[in-house]
Amino acid sequence: MIHEPILSVDAVSPPAAFSPASDVAALGAFLEIGDRLGVLPYLQRGDTVTAEQLAADVDLPVKAVADLLEAYQAAAIVERDHGTEGGFRAVPELEWLCYQAGYVSWALNANRPFVENPREFLKDAPAARRIHHRDMREVAVSSQWMGSKAFYPALLATIFDARPSRIVDLGAGTGRLVIEVLQAFPEATGVALDMAHDACAAAVEAAKFAGVEDRMTVVEAPIQSLADDPSVLQGAQAITAGFVFHDMMPEEEEIADRILRNSRAALGADGFLAVTEAVPYAAMGWERRFSALVTYMHQQFMGRGLLTESQWRDKFQAAGFSDVVCIRQPFPTGRLFVARA
Amino acid sequence: MIHEPILSVDAVSPPAAFSPASDVAALGAFLEIGDRLGVLPYLQRGDTVTAEQLAADVDLPVKAVADLLEAYQAAAIVERDHGTEGGFRAVPELEWLCYQAGYVSWALNANRPFVENPREFLKDAPAARRIHHRDMREVAVSSQWMGSKAFYPALLATIFDARPSRIVDLGAGTGRLVIEVLQAFPEATGVALDMAHDACAAAVEAAKFAGVEDRMTVVEAPIQSLADDPSVLQGAQAITAGFVFHDMMPEEEEIADRILRNSRAALGADGFLAVTEAVPYAAMGWERRFSALVTYMHQQFMGRGLLTESQWRDKFQAAGFSDVVCIRQPFPTGRLFVARA
C-alpha cells in the first residue's frame, strides 16, 4: 500500500519541545560566518547585493556567495529585493538578529579559550593565561553586537540629554560613540582614547568618513596614563568609559581610583562621568544566567574582580562625586553609573 | 547631595530589549565547561554533591569546584540540597537546559572548524576538509543533548508501540537506544553496530551496567559492510538508523541503497525500518533558521547531500518498502521515516 501523499507532516505551529535556542544557535553561526567572510558589512549598511557583485567585493567564488545568500534567505537573514535582478538585502531586523547572536558569540566564540580549557585555568590560572589568549577582534565584534541594543541606548540618551560641548571616551575603540555625539552636536569637540594602534587608526578613518575629523582628537595611549597625566580630560563635560575600569581590578585599583579623582577634577560643575560596568551575580530572574557567566568568566578565567553597585558608589564618592545614579541596562549584569559633582 | 539609596534600579520585569539569547548563551558555555570538567554526569544522574567530594571525584581544587557550584547556583543550574551540609543538586529541568544548550553547542562548538575557517572551505573545500577536523566527541555530546528531547521521543514511541523481539541499531554509538529498548522488553534481543572502537567499548560497559549484556550484541563495523554482508540484520523486527545514511551521500549512495534493500529483505512482515534524517531547507517558520544552518553546514563544509522527504520516499520504495510514513520531529529539520513492507 502506498499512501499519496505519504508525508504526514503536521501543522505550521512548533511542537511542544521546540526551543528558540535553535534560532539563536543558527543566527550565531551564520552571522559569525558572514562576519569572517566580510559579507556582513554590506548587509548591515542596507546594500542590495547580488551574488556576482558581492563575490567580487569579498573575493570569493560566485557560486559560494550564491549558496550563502540562498542559506541566508532560508534563515530569514536576507530577503529578495524584487527591484533588482538577483538582488538580496538584509531583513529589516538584521540589527536585532546581530544583537541576539552577540550573546552566543561572546559566550562561545570570544571566550573560546576558557570554554575549551577550563581544567587548565582552574588548576593554574596564571599559567593558562600565558598560553591561551582570546581573539580580541572576536571580543570586539561580539561586544558591538550586544552593545547595539544593550549598552549604547541608555548611554546615548544620557549624553544627548546633557548636550555636552566636549566628550572624552576612555577605551574608545574605533571611536564610534564620540563620532555619534559629534554628528549630533555640530559645535561639540571630542577625544577618543584607546591603547590599541589598529583601533586608533580605524577611529581616524571613521572620523574622516563621518566628516568630524576637525573636532575629534584620537589619542593612542593606555587609560592608565591618565593617572599621572590627565591633560586629555581637561575641559570635558562628559567623560565616558565602557567596561574598562574592571580590567584594572584588582592589581591596578589604586590607578583606577586616581583616574576617577582626575576625572572629577577635570569635569566642570555641570559635567558628568558615565561608566558602564558589569556587576557580579545580579540576581534578577531575567539576567541571572548571563550575569553568572560574565561574573564567572571574569573571576576564574580573566582574573578580574567585578564590583557591586555599592562598591562602585563608594568608589565614585571617594573620588569626589556626590551625586551617583545607577541605571540598569537591557544587558544582563550591565549597569550605567552616572556620577556628577 | 547623596541619594540613599542611590541605586535607581528598576523592577524585576525584563527590559524591552531583553533577549532570551543571553540565557541560551550562558547555558551553552556553562554546560560545556561542566562537561569538559567531568562535573556534569554527577549532576545529570541526580547526585547531591558537595564541593569537597566532587573536587576529589574530578581531580580539581576544592576552591575551584566551590566557585563553579556558586556560579551554577547563580545561573539556576544547581540548587541547594538543604538535607546535606554544603550540598547541591541539579535543578529538576537540567535535561531541558542541556537540550537548549545542545543547539548552540552543535552550531558553534562541534562545528567550530567550519565557523572559524569559512573562507578556506568556500575556496577549496576538499583541501580545507583535510586540514580542519571536527572534534567527534563534541559532535556526540551536542547531538545527545539535542536528541534527548528532539530525536528520541518519537523514535522510542514508535519502537515501544511495536514491541519488537529484536532491534538492530545502525550507528549505535554507546548503545543507548538499544539498551533502553531491552530494558523495556525483557524478552527482546538487540544489536548495536558502530564503527568507532571507543563507542563500542562504552556500549559493552553500558550494557553490563544496565544488566542487558546477555541480550545485546555489540558489533564494531562500518555500516557500509552491511551492503555485502547483511547477516547482523537477520531476524530484526526493528532496524533503526539515526543521521547515518546522509553521511554516505553522495559518494556512497549506491551502497546506502543496497543496505536499504538488505534491510527490507531481513525484516519480517511486521518489521519496520526507522530512519531519522535531516531534510534540506525546511521552510516552516519555527524550524527554518536551524534547518538552513544544518543544510548549509552539510552542503558547504561537510560535502554531504541531504535528501528531501520525497527523495527519501522514493528511495525506500525502490528498496522494496511500500508503506512509508514521515513524522516531523521537534528537532528543526529532523524527520523520522518509518518504512514497512
CSV table of C-alpha atoms in Angstrom, one decimal, chain A:
chain,number,residue,atom,x,y,z
A,1,MET,CA,0.0,0.0,0.0
A,2,ILE,CA,1.3,3.4,-1.0
A,3,HIS,CA,-0.1,6.5,0.7
A,4,GLU,CA,-0.4,9.5,-1.5
A,5,PRO,CA,0.8,11.9,-0.1
A,6,ILE,CA,2.7,9.7,2.3
A,7,LEU,CA,4.2,12.6,4.3
A,8,SER,CA,2.1,13.0,7.4
A,9,VAL,CA,3.8,16.3,8.2
A,10,ASP,CA,1.9,18.2,10.8
A,11,ALA,CA,0.9,21.8,11.0
A,12,VAL,CA,2.9,25.0,11.0
A,13,SER,CA,2.8,25.5,14.7
A,14,PRO,CA,6.0,24.4,16.5
A,15,PRO,CA,6.0,21.2,18.5
A,16,ALA,CA,5.9,21.4,22.3
A,17,ALA,CA,9.6,20.7,22.6
A,18,PHE,CA,10.6,23.4,20.2
A,19,SER,CA,13.2,25.6,21.7
A,20,PRO,CA,14.1,29.2,20.5
A,21,ALA,CA,17.6,28.1,21.3
A,22,SER,CA,17.8,26.6,17.8
A,23,ASP,CA,17.1,30.0,16.3
A,24,VAL,CA,19.8,31.7,18.4
A,25,ALA,CA,22.3,29.0,17.6
A,26,ALA,CA,21.7,29.3,13.8
A,27,LEU,CA,22.0,33.1,14.0
A,28,GLY,CA,25.2,32.9,16.0
A,29,ALA,CA,26.9,30.6,13.4
A,30,PHE,CA,25.5,32.3,10.3
A,31,LEU,CA,26.4,35.8,11.4
A,32,GLU,CA,29.9,34.8,12.5
A,33,ILE,CA,30.5,33.2,9.2
A,34,GLY,CA,29.2,36.3,7.4
A,35,ASP,CA,31.5,38.5,9.6
A,36,ARG,CA,34.5,36.4,8.8
A,37,LEU,CA,33.8,36.3,5.1
A,38,GLY,CA,33.4,40.1,5.1
A,39,VAL,CA,29.8,39.8,3.8
A,40,LEU,CA,28.1,41.3,6.8
A,41,PRO,CA,29.0,45.0,6.5
A,42,TYR,CA,27.4,45.2,3.0
A,43,LEU,CA,24.1,43.8,4.5
A,44,GLN,CA,24.4,46.0,7.7
A,45,ARG,CA,24.6,49.2,5.7
A,46,GLY,CA,21.5,48.2,3.8
A,47,ASP,CA,23.0,47.5,0.4
A,48,THR,CA,21.1,45.5,-2.2
A,49,VAL,CA,23.6,42.8,-3.2
A,50,THR,CA,23.9,40.3,-6.0
A,51,ALA,CA,26.0,37.1,-5.8
A,52,GLU,CA,28.2,38.4,-8.7
A,53,GLN,CA,28.9,41.8,-7.2
A,54,LEU,CA,29.3,40.6,-3.7
A,55,ALA,CA,31.6,37.8,-4.8
A,56,ALA,CA,33.9,40.3,-6.5
A,57,ASP,CA,33.8,42.6,-3.4
A,58,VAL,CA,34.8,40.0,-0.9
A,59,ASP,CA,37.0,37.8,-3.3
A,60,LEU,CA,35.0,34.6,-3.2
A,61,PRO,CA,33.6,32.3,-6.0
A,62,VAL,CA,30.2,33.5,-7.2
A,63,LYS,CA,28.7,30.0,-6.6
A,64,ALA,CA,29.9,30.2,-2.9
A,65,VAL,CA,28.3,33.6,-2.4
A,66,ALA,CA,25.1,32.5,-4.2
A,67,ASP,CA,24.9,29.4,-1.9
A,68,LEU,CA,25.4,31.6,1.2
A,69,LEU,CA,22.7,34.0,0.1
A,70,GLU,CA,20.4,31.1,-0.5
A,71,ALA,CA,21.1,29.9,3.0
A,72,TYR,CA,20.7,33.4,4.4
A,73,GLN,CA,17.3,33.7,2.7
A,74,ALA,CA,16.2,30.4,4.0
A,75,ALA,CA,17.3,31.5,7.5
A,76,ALA,CA,15.4,34.8,7.1
A,77,ILE,CA,18.6,36.9,7.4
A,78,VAL,CA,18.2,38.4,3.9
A,79,GLU,CA,15.2,38.7,1.6
A,80,ARG,CA,14.8,39.2,-2.1
A,81,ASP,CA,14.9,42.8,-3.4
A,82,HIS,CA,12.5,42.5,-6.3
A,83,GLY,CA,13.6,45.8,-7.7
A,84,THR,CA,17.0,44.2,-8.7
A,85,GLU,CA,17.5,41.1,-10.8
A,86,GLY,CA,19.1,38.5,-8.4
A,87,GLY,CA,19.2,41.1,-5.7
A,88,PHE,CA,19.1,40.5,-1.9
A,89,ARG,CA,19.1,42.8,1.1
A,90,ALA,CA,19.1,42.3,4.8
A,91,VAL,CA,15.8,41.8,6.6
A,92,PRO,CA,14.8,45.0,8.4
A,93,GLU,CA,15.5,43.4,11.8
A,94,LEU,CA,19.1,42.5,11.0
A,95,GLU,CA,20.5,44.6,13.8
A,96,TRP,CA,18.2,42.8,16.3
A,97,LEU,CA,19.5,39.4,14.9
A,98,CYS,CA,23.1,40.5,15.4
A,99,TYR,CA,22.2,41.6,18.9
A,100,GLN,CA,20.9,38.2,19.8
A,101,ALA,CA,23.9,36.5,18.1
A,102,GLY,CA,26.2,38.7,20.1
A,103,TYR,CA,25.4,36.8,23.3
A,104,VAL,CA,26.3,33.4,22.0
A,105,SER,CA,29.2,34.9,20.1
A,106,TRP,CA,30.6,36.4,23.3
A,107,ALA,CA,30.0,33.3,25.4
A,108,LEU,CA,31.2,30.6,23.0
A,109,ASN,CA,33.4,32.4,20.4
A,110,ALA,CA,35.2,35.3,22.1
A,111,ASN,CA,35.7,33.3,25.2
A,112,ARG,CA,36.5,30.0,23.5
A,113,PRO,CA,39.9,29.6,25.1
A,114,PHE,CA,38.2,29.5,28.5
A,115,VAL,CA,35.4,27.2,27.4
A,116,GLU,CA,37.9,24.8,25.8
A,117,ASN,CA,40.5,24.7,28.6
A,118,PRO,CA,38.6,25.1,31.9
A,119,ARG,CA,40.7,22.5,33.7
A,120,GLU,CA,44.0,24.3,32.9
A,121,PHE,CA,42.6,27.6,34.2
A,122,LEU,CA,41.1,26.0,37.3
A,123,LYS,CA,44.4,24.2,38.1
A,124,ASP,CA,46.8,27.1,37.4
A,125,ALA,CA,45.1,30.3,36.1
A,126,PRO,CA,48.3,32.4,35.6
A,127,ALA,CA,50.0,29.7,33.6
A,128,ALA,CA,46.9,29.1,31.5
A,129,ARG,CA,46.5,32.9,30.8
A,130,ARG,CA,50.0,33.0,29.4
A,131,ILE,CA,49.2,30.2,26.9
A,132,HIS,CA,45.5,30.7,26.0
A,133,HIS,CA,44.6,34.1,24.5
A,134,ARG,CA,41.3,35.4,23.4
A,135,ASP,CA,41.0,36.8,19.8
A,136,MET,CA,40.4,40.5,20.6
A,137,ARG,CA,38.7,41.0,17.3
A,138,GLU,CA,36.1,38.4,18.3
A,139,VAL,CA,35.7,40.2,21.6
A,140,ALA,CA,35.1,43.5,19.8
A,141,VAL,CA,32.7,42.1,17.3
A,142,SER,CA,30.5,40.3,19.9
A,143,SER,CA,30.6,43.3,22.2
A,144,GLN,CA,29.5,45.6,19.4
A,145,TRP,CA,26.6,43.2,18.6
A,146,MET,CA,25.5,43.1,22.2
A,147,GLY,CA,26.1,46.8,22.7
A,148,SER,CA,23.9,47.9,19.8
A,149,LYS,CA,20.8,47.3,21.9
A,150,ALA,CA,22.1,46.7,25.3
A,151,PHE,CA,24.9,49.2,26.3
A,152,TYR,CA,24.5,52.2,23.9
A,153,PRO,CA,20.9,53.3,24.1
A,154,ALA,CA,20.9,54.4,27.8
A,155,LEU,CA,24.3,55.9,27.5
A,156,LEU,CA,23.5,57.9,24.3
A,157,ALA,CA,20.2,59.1,25.9
A,158,THR,CA,22.2,60.4,28.9
A,159,ILE,CA,24.8,62.1,26.7
A,160,PHE,CA,22.2,63.6,24.3
A,161,ASP,CA,20.2,64.9,27.3
A,162,ALA,CA,23.2,66.8,28.5
A,163,ARG,CA,24.3,68.2,25.1
A,164,PRO,CA,28.0,68.3,26.2
A,165,SER,CA,30.4,70.7,24.5
A,166,ARG,CA,33.2,68.3,24.9
A,167,ILE,CA,33.3,64.5,25.4
A,168,VAL,CA,36.2,62.2,26.2
A,169,ASP,CA,35.7,58.5,25.7
A,170,LEU,CA,38.1,56.2,27.5
A,171,GLY,CA,38.7,52.9,25.8
A,172,ALA,CA,37.0,54.3,22.7
A,173,GLY,CA,37.9,51.5,20.3
A,174,THR,CA,37.1,52.7,16.8
A,175,GLY,CA,35.6,56.0,18.1
A,176,ARG,CA,32.0,55.1,17.3
A,177,LEU,CA,30.5,56.7,20.4
A,178,VAL,CA,32.4,60.0,20.1
A,179,ILE,CA,31.6,60.2,16.3
A,180,GLU,CA,27.9,59.7,17.0
A,181,VAL,CA,27.9,62.5,19.6
A,182,LEU,CA,29.9,64.9,17.4
A,183,GLN,CA,27.5,64.2,14.5
A,184,ALA,CA,24.5,65.1,16.7
A,185,PHE,CA,26.1,68.3,18.1
A,186,PRO,CA,27.9,70.3,15.4
A,187,GLU,CA,29.6,72.6,18.0
A,188,ALA,CA,31.0,69.9,20.2
A,189,THR,CA,34.5,68.5,20.3
A,190,GLY,CA,35.7,65.1,21.5
A,191,VAL,CA,38.6,62.8,22.3
A,192,ALA,CA,38.7,59.1,21.6
A,193,LEU,CA,41.4,57.4,23.7
A,194,ASP,CA,42.5,53.8,23.2
A,195,MET,CA,45.7,51.9,23.6
A,196,ALA,CA,45.3,49.8,20.5
A,197,HIS,CA,47.0,51.1,17.5
A,198,ASP,CA,44.7,49.4,15.0
A,199,ALA,CA,41.6,50.8,16.8
A,200,CYS,CA,43.0,54.3,16.8
A,201,ALA,CA,43.9,54.1,13.1
A,202,ALA,CA,40.3,52.9,12.4
A,203,ALA,CA,39.0,55.8,14.5
A,204,VAL,CA,40.9,58.4,12.5
A,205,GLU,CA,39.5,56.9,9.3
A,206,ALA,CA,36.0,56.7,10.7
A,207,ALA,CA,36.1,60.4,11.8
A,208,LYS,CA,37.1,61.4,8.3
A,209,PHE,CA,34.3,59.3,6.8
A,210,ALA,CA,31.8,61.0,9.1
A,211,GLY,CA,33.2,64.5,8.5
A,212,VAL,CA,34.1,65.2,12.1
A,213,GLU,CA,37.9,64.9,11.9
A,214,ASP,CA,38.3,68.6,12.7
A,215,ARG,CA,36.6,68.2,16.0
A,216,MET,CA,37.8,64.8,17.1
A,217,THR,CA,41.2,64.0,18.6
A,218,VAL,CA,42.4,60.4,18.6
A,219,VAL,CA,44.8,59.6,21.4
A,220,GLU,CA,46.7,56.3,21.3
A,221,ALA,CA,47.5,55.7,25.0
A,222,PRO,CA,46.6,53.3,27.8
A,223,ILE,CA,43.9,54.6,30.1
A,224,GLN,CA,46.4,54.1,33.0
A,225,SER,CA,48.4,57.0,31.7
A,226,LEU,CA,45.6,59.4,32.9
A,227,ALA,CA,46.5,58.6,36.5
A,228,ASP,CA,49.7,60.7,36.1
A,229,ASP,CA,48.9,62.9,33.1
A,230,PRO,CA,45.2,63.8,33.0
A,231,SER,CA,45.6,66.6,30.4
A,232,VAL,CA,43.4,64.9,27.8
A,233,LEU,CA,40.5,65.1,30.3
A,234,GLN,CA,40.7,68.9,30.6
A,235,GLY,CA,37.6,70.8,29.6
A,236,ALA,CA,35.5,67.7,29.3
A,237,GLN,CA,31.8,68.0,30.1
A,238,ALA,CA,31.2,64.3,29.6
A,239,ILE,CA,33.7,61.5,30.3
A,240,THR,CA,32.6,58.0,29.3
A,241,ALA,CA,34.2,54.6,30.0
A,242,GLY,CA,32.6,51.3,28.9
A,243,PHE,CA,33.8,48.1,30.6
A,244,VAL,CA,37.4,49.5,31.0
A,245,PHE,CA,37.7,50.1,34.7
A,246,HIS,CA,37.1,46.5,35.8
A,247,ASP,CA,40.0,45.5,33.6
A,248,MET,CA,42.3,47.3,36.1
A,249,MET,CA,41.0,45.3,39.1
A,250,PRO,CA,42.4,44.1,41.3
A,251,GLU,CA,46.0,44.9,40.5
A,252,GLU,CA,45.6,48.4,39.4
A,253,GLU,CA,42.7,49.5,41.6
A,254,GLU,CA,44.8,52.4,43.0
A,255,ILE,CA,45.5,53.7,39.5
A,256,ALA,CA,41.8,53.4,38.6
A,257,ASP,CA,41.0,55.5,41.8
A,258,ARG,CA,43.4,58.2,40.7
A,259,ILE,CA,41.8,58.3,37.2
A,260,LEU,CA,38.4,58.8,38.8
A,261,ARG,CA,39.8,61.6,41.0
A,262,ASN,CA,41.4,63.2,38.0
A,263,SER,CA,38.1,62.9,36.1
A,264,ARG,CA,36.2,64.6,38.9
A,265,ALA,CA,38.8,67.4,38.9
A,266,ALA,CA,38.6,67.9,35.2
A,267,LEU,CA,34.8,68.0,34.9
A,268,GLY,CA,33.0,71.3,35.3
A,269,ALA,CA,30.1,71.8,37.6
A,270,ASP,CA,27.6,70.6,35.0
A,271,GLY,CA,29.8,67.8,33.8
A,272,PHE,CA,29.4,64.1,34.4
A,273,LEU,CA,31.2,60.8,34.3
A,274,ALA,CA,29.3,57.9,32.7
A,275,VAL,CA,30.7,54.5,33.4
A,276,THR,CA,29.2,51.3,32.0
A,277,GLU,CA,30.2,48.2,34.0
A,278,ALA,CA,29.2,44.7,34.9
A,279,VAL,CA,28.2,43.9,38.4
A,280,PRO,CA,28.7,40.4,39.9
A,281,TYR,CA,26.0,37.8,40.2
A,282,ALA,CA,23.0,40.1,39.5
A,283,ALA,CA,20.1,38.1,40.9
A,284,MET,CA,17.0,39.1,38.9
A,285,GLY,CA,15.5,36.2,37.1
A,286,TRP,CA,15.9,37.5,33.6
A,287,GLU,CA,19.5,38.4,34.0
A,288,ARG,CA,20.9,35.9,36.4
A,289,ARG,CA,22.2,33.3,34.0
A,290,PHE,CA,24.2,35.6,31.7
A,291,SER,CA,25.2,37.6,34.8
A,292,ALA,CA,26.6,34.4,36.4
A,293,LEU,CA,28.5,33.6,33.2
A,294,VAL,CA,30.0,37.1,33.0
A,295,THR,CA,31.0,37.0,36.6
A,296,TYR,CA,32.5,33.6,36.5
A,297,MET,CA,34.4,34.3,33.3
A,298,HIS,CA,36.0,37.4,34.8
A,299,GLN,CA,36.8,35.9,38.2
A,300,GLN,CA,38.0,32.4,37.1
A,301,PHE,CA,39.5,32.9,33.7
A,302,MET,CA,40.4,36.5,33.2
A,303,GLY,CA,41.4,37.1,36.9
A,304,ARG,CA,39.3,40.3,37.1
A,305,GLY,CA,37.3,41.5,40.0
A,306,LEU,CA,33.8,42.9,39.4
A,307,LEU,CA,32.5,45.5,41.9
A,308,THR,CA,29.0,45.6,43.3
A,309,GLU,CA,26.7,48.6,42.8
A,310,SER,CA,27.5,49.7,46.4
A,311,GLN,CA,31.3,49.3,45.8
A,312,TRP,CA,31.0,51.5,42.7
A,313,ARG,CA,29.0,54.1,44.6
A,314,ASP,CA,31.7,54.2,47.3
A,315,LYS,CA,34.4,54.5,44.7
A,316,PHE,CA,32.8,57.4,43.0
A,317,GLN,CA,32.1,59.1,46.3
A,318,ALA,CA,35.7,58.6,47.4
A,319,ALA,CA,36.8,60.3,44.1
A,320,GLY,CA,34.7,63.4,45.0
A,321,PHE,CA,31.5,62.7,43.2
A,322,SER,CA,28.4,63.3,45.4
A,323,ASP,CA,25.6,62.5,43.0
A,324,VAL,CA,25.7,59.0,41.7
A,325,VAL,CA,22.9,57.2,39.9
A,326,CYS,CA,22.8,53.6,38.8
A,327,ILE,CA,20.8,52.6,35.7
A,328,ARG,CA,20.0,49.0,34.9
A,329,GLN,CA,20.6,48.1,31.3
A,330,PRO,CA,18.9,45.6,29.0
A,331,PHE,CA,22.3,43.9,29.1
A,332,PRO,CA,22.1,41.3,31.8
A,333,THR,CA,24.5,42.3,34.6
A,334,GLY,CA,25.2,45.7,32.9
A,335,ARG,CA,24.9,48.9,34.9
A,336,LEU,CA,25.3,52.5,33.8
A,337,PHE,CA,26.7,54.7,36.6
A,338,VAL,CA,26.3,58.4,36.1
A,339,ALA,CA,28.4,60.4,38.6
A,340,ARG,CA,28.2,64.2,38.9
A,341,ALA,CA,29.9,66.8,41.1
